[in-house]
Structures are given as structure tokens and as C-alpha cells.
Coordinates of C-alpha atoms and ligand atoms in Angstrom, one line a residue:
M1 CA 63.1 -76.8 75.9
A2 CA 59.6 -78.2 75.3
K3 CA 60.6 -79.4 71.8
A4 CA 63.6 -81.3 73.5
A5 CA 61.1 -82.9 76.0
L6 CA 58.7 -84.1 73.4
Q7 CA 61.6 -85.6 71.4
L8 CA 62.5 -87.5 74.7
L9 CA 59.0 -88.7 75.0
L10 CA 58.7 -89.8 71.6
L11 CA 62.0 -91.7 71.9
L12 CA 60.9 -93.3 75.0
C13 CA 57.6 -94.4 73.4
V14 CA 59.4 -95.9 70.6
A15 CA 61.6 -97.9 72.8
A16 CA 58.5 -99.0 74.9
V17 CA 56.9 -100.3 71.5
A18 CA 60.0 -101.9 70.4
W19 CA 60.3 -103.7 73.9
A20 CA 56.8 -104.6 73.7
A21 CA 57.0 -106.2 70.3
D22 CA 59.9 -108.5 71.6
D23 CA 57.6 -110.9 73.3
G24 CA 60.4 -112.1 75.6
G25 CA 58.7 -115.6 75.5
G26 CA 61.4 -117.0 73.4
G27 CA 61.2 -114.7 70.6
S28 CA 58.5 -116.8 68.2
A29 CA 57.8 -114.1 65.8
G30 CA 58.0 -115.0 62.4
M31 CA 58.2 -118.8 63.3
T32 CA 55.9 -121.7 62.3
K33 CA 54.0 -123.0 65.2
I34 CA 53.3 -126.8 65.1
K35 CA 51.7 -128.8 68.0
V36 CA 51.7 -132.6 68.0
Y37 CA 51.3 -135.4 70.6
W38 CA 54.0 -137.8 71.2
H39 CA 52.8 -141.3 72.3
D40 CA 55.5 -143.4 74.2
V41 CA 54.1 -146.9 74.4
V42 CA 56.3 -148.9 76.7
A43 CA 53.7 -151.7 77.4
G44 CA 51.1 -153.9 76.0
P45 CA 51.4 -156.1 72.9
N46 CA 52.8 -153.3 70.6
P47 CA 55.4 -151.1 72.5
T48 CA 56.8 -148.2 70.2
A49 CA 59.6 -147.7 72.9
I50 CA 62.0 -150.5 73.6
R51 CA 65.1 -150.4 75.9
V52 CA 67.9 -151.4 73.7
A53 CA 71.0 -151.1 76.2
Q54 CA 71.9 -150.4 79.9
A55 CA 74.8 -150.5 82.1
A56 CA 75.5 -152.9 85.0
S57 CA 74.7 -150.3 87.4
T58 CA 71.4 -149.2 85.8
N59 CA 69.4 -151.3 87.9
A60 CA 70.7 -149.8 90.9
S61 CA 70.3 -146.1 89.9
S62 CA 67.1 -144.3 91.2
T63 CA 67.2 -142.3 87.8
Y64 CA 67.8 -145.4 85.4
F65 CA 71.1 -143.7 84.7
G66 CA 72.8 -145.4 81.6
A67 CA 69.5 -147.0 80.0
V68 CA 68.9 -146.2 76.2
V69 CA 65.5 -146.4 74.7
A70 CA 64.8 -146.7 70.9
I71 CA 61.6 -145.1 69.9
D72 CA 59.3 -145.3 66.7
D73 CA 56.4 -143.3 68.8
P74 CA 53.2 -142.3 67.1
L75 CA 52.7 -138.5 66.7
T76 CA 49.0 -137.5 66.4
S77 CA 47.1 -134.4 66.2
S78 CA 45.2 -134.9 69.5
P79 CA 45.9 -135.8 73.0
A80 CA 43.8 -138.9 73.1
A81 CA 45.6 -142.3 73.0
A82 CA 47.5 -142.9 69.9
A83 CA 45.0 -145.6 68.8
A84 CA 42.1 -143.2 68.7
G85 CA 44.1 -140.2 67.2
E86 CA 44.8 -139.1 63.8
L87 CA 48.4 -140.0 63.1
V88 CA 50.3 -137.0 61.4
G89 CA 53.9 -138.7 61.7
R90 CA 56.5 -140.5 63.9
A91 CA 59.1 -139.8 66.4
Q92 CA 62.0 -142.0 65.8
G93 CA 65.5 -142.1 67.5
T94 CA 66.5 -142.7 71.0
Y95 CA 66.5 -141.3 74.5
T96 CA 69.0 -141.9 77.0
F97 CA 68.9 -141.7 80.7
A98 CA 71.6 -139.1 81.0
D99 CA 71.4 -137.7 84.6
Q100 CA 72.4 -139.4 87.9
R101 CA 70.5 -137.2 90.3
V102 CA 67.1 -136.5 88.5
I103 CA 65.3 -138.3 85.7
G104 CA 66.8 -136.2 82.8
L105 CA 66.8 -137.7 79.3
L106 CA 68.9 -136.8 76.3
M107 CA 66.4 -136.8 73.5
D108 CA 67.9 -137.3 70.0
M109 CA 65.1 -138.0 67.4
N110 CA 63.5 -137.0 64.2
F111 CA 59.9 -136.1 63.8
V112 CA 58.9 -137.6 60.6
F113 CA 55.6 -136.0 59.3
T114 CA 53.6 -138.5 57.2
A115 CA 50.2 -136.7 56.9
G116 CA 48.8 -133.2 57.1
D117 CA 50.6 -129.8 56.2
H118 CA 54.0 -131.2 56.7
N119 CA 53.7 -134.4 55.1
G120 CA 57.1 -135.5 53.6
S121 CA 59.2 -133.3 55.7
S122 CA 61.0 -134.0 58.9
L123 CA 62.6 -132.1 61.9
A124 CA 65.4 -132.9 64.0
I125 CA 65.2 -132.5 67.9
M126 CA 67.9 -133.0 70.2
G127 CA 68.0 -131.6 73.7
R128 CA 67.6 -132.4 77.5
N129 CA 64.1 -133.6 78.9
E130 CA 63.8 -133.5 82.6
V131 CA 60.5 -135.1 82.6
M132 CA 59.3 -134.1 85.9
S133 CA 59.4 -130.5 85.0
P134 CA 56.1 -128.9 83.6
V135 CA 57.6 -127.6 80.6
R136 CA 60.9 -128.8 78.9
E137 CA 62.8 -127.0 76.1
M138 CA 64.9 -128.7 73.5
S139 CA 66.4 -127.7 70.3
I140 CA 65.3 -128.2 66.8
V141 CA 68.7 -128.5 65.2
G142 CA 67.7 -129.1 61.4
G143 CA 65.3 -130.7 59.3
S144 CA 64.5 -132.0 55.7
G145 CA 62.0 -131.2 52.9
K146 CA 60.3 -127.8 53.6
F147 CA 62.2 -127.8 56.8
R148 CA 65.7 -128.0 55.4
M149 CA 68.2 -125.8 57.4
A150 CA 65.5 -125.4 60.0
R151 CA 66.2 -124.0 63.5
G152 CA 63.9 -123.6 66.6
Y153 CA 62.9 -125.0 69.7
A154 CA 60.3 -127.4 71.1
E155 CA 58.4 -127.3 74.2
A156 CA 57.1 -130.5 75.9
R157 CA 54.4 -130.8 78.4
T158 CA 53.2 -134.1 79.8
V159 CA 49.7 -134.8 79.2
D160 CA 49.5 -138.5 80.7
S161 CA 52.5 -139.9 82.6
G162 CA 51.3 -143.3 81.5
F163 CA 52.0 -144.9 84.9
K164 CA 48.9 -146.7 84.7
S165 CA 48.2 -147.1 80.9
G166 CA 51.9 -147.7 79.8
E167 CA 51.5 -145.1 77.2
T168 CA 53.0 -141.7 78.0
I169 CA 51.5 -138.8 76.1
V170 CA 53.5 -135.5 75.7
E171 CA 52.4 -132.5 73.9
Y172 CA 55.1 -130.9 71.9
T173 CA 54.8 -127.3 70.7
L174 CA 57.5 -126.7 67.9
F175 CA 58.5 -123.2 66.9
V176 CA 60.4 -123.7 63.6
K177 CA 62.1 -121.3 61.4
A178 CA 63.0 -122.8 58.0
Ligands
LIG1 C1 67.9 -155.4 85.6 O1 66.6 -155.7 85.8 C2 66.0 -156.4 84.8 C3 64.5 -156.5 85.1 O2 64.1 -156.3 86.5 C4 66.6 -157.6 84.7 O3 65.9 -158.5 83.6 C5 68.0 -157.4 84.3 O4 68.7 -158.9 84.2 C6 68.7 -156.8 85.4 N1 70.1 -156.4 85.0 C7 71.2 -156.4 85.7 C8 72.5 -156.0 85.0 O5 71.1 -156.9 86.7
LIG2 C1 51.9 -138.1 52.2 O1 52.8 -138.0 51.3 C2 53.0 -139.2 50.5 C3 54.2 -139.1 49.7 O2 54.0 -138.0 48.9 C4 51.9 -139.7 49.8 O3 51.9 -140.9 49.1 C5 50.8 -140.0 50.9 O4 49.4 -140.2 50.4 C6 50.5 -138.7 51.8 N1 49.8 -138.8 53.0 C7 48.7 -138.3 53.3 C8 48.0 -138.7 54.5 O5 48.5 -137.1 52.8

């Protein structure tokens, strides 16, 4: 009897340890974590985000539904304004205002690393970006170079909305398995 009870106790302990090891916060074990700051410059003499298309009805939409913006946004290693930060790459692609009720973007971009540990490699990111939410999760659907066949996810958190400066700064934390 005592032996059976001990075995059960041991089993419960093992299960508890296994449960604790699964962090539940997205399963980031064994993944490379990369933090970069994304700078969407929409105003000033050198914008890096340009609206390239919209629907006739976009101006009447409170969520800019139908607008498409092409980006070649600087990625830096610090949250300071892009001009002051250390450039590690560029975010190139488009975002589309894809939600008729809230401001929700479809992000479709490559993070192209041009300096630092990942220079020469890139990551393809696609996902929904409801910009007013504190944390947005997007998919990492592939990559090139050291990130060939990559899978993972990105978490985006706004540092500066850019309402005043014309430069939106967003922290991207990438969890990558390659
Ligand atoms: C939408 O608004 C912009 C700027 O206010 C204007 O340039 C553009 O012509 C408008 N588009 C339509 C389809 O009304
Ligand atoms: C990044 O890699 C390219 C190509 O190998 C090289 O020419 C360049 O100097 C590197 N840049 C930095 C900042 O390491």
C-alpha cells in the first residue's frame, strides 16, 4: 500500500515538473529570440511608408478599410527614433487595412537583416495586426539564409504611436525555430 502511494506521488511530481517545463506562454523553448524596433515613417521629407492604393470608399471608412501601404521601414536595435538608432535591417512589404470595424492590418513583410548576428538572412512575417491592442501576435512563415525553413511567431508592442512625430515605433520580439 505504502509503495503504491509513493509511486502515485512520484508520478504526480513528474507530471507537475513536465507541466511547469511547458511554459504555456507560447512554447518558446528551443527558439531563437530576436528583438528589433520597427520604424514606420509616414511624414517628413523621407517617408518609408507610402500609401499605394485605396478604394473609393476608404476615405469614408473610420478604419481606412481598403488602403494598402508599401513599406521599406528601418529596423533598429533600440527604441530611439530610427535616425538615432543602430540599423540592423529593413522591413519590406505591405500592410493592408483589412478590418471594417477596428483598425486591423494584414501585415505582409520580410525582415531583411543587413547587420549584426543575422546579417544576410531574412524572415517572412504575415499576420493580423490590430494596432490598438497592447500585444499583437503574427506568424513567421519562412525565411532565408540561416533562417531557411524557419517557423515561429512575432509579438508586436507599440512604443510610440507616431501621432505627433509621424514615426510609429513598434517593438517586435521574434521567436524563431530554423
Ligand atoms: C481621399 O482623401 C485624400 C486626402 O484627403 C484625397 O487626396 C483623395 O482624393 C480622396 N480620395 C477619394 C476617392 O475621395
Ligand atoms: C553584412 O553582410 C554583407 C554581405 O556579406 C557585408 O558586405 C556587410 O559588410 C555586412 N554588414 C555588416 C554591418 O556587418
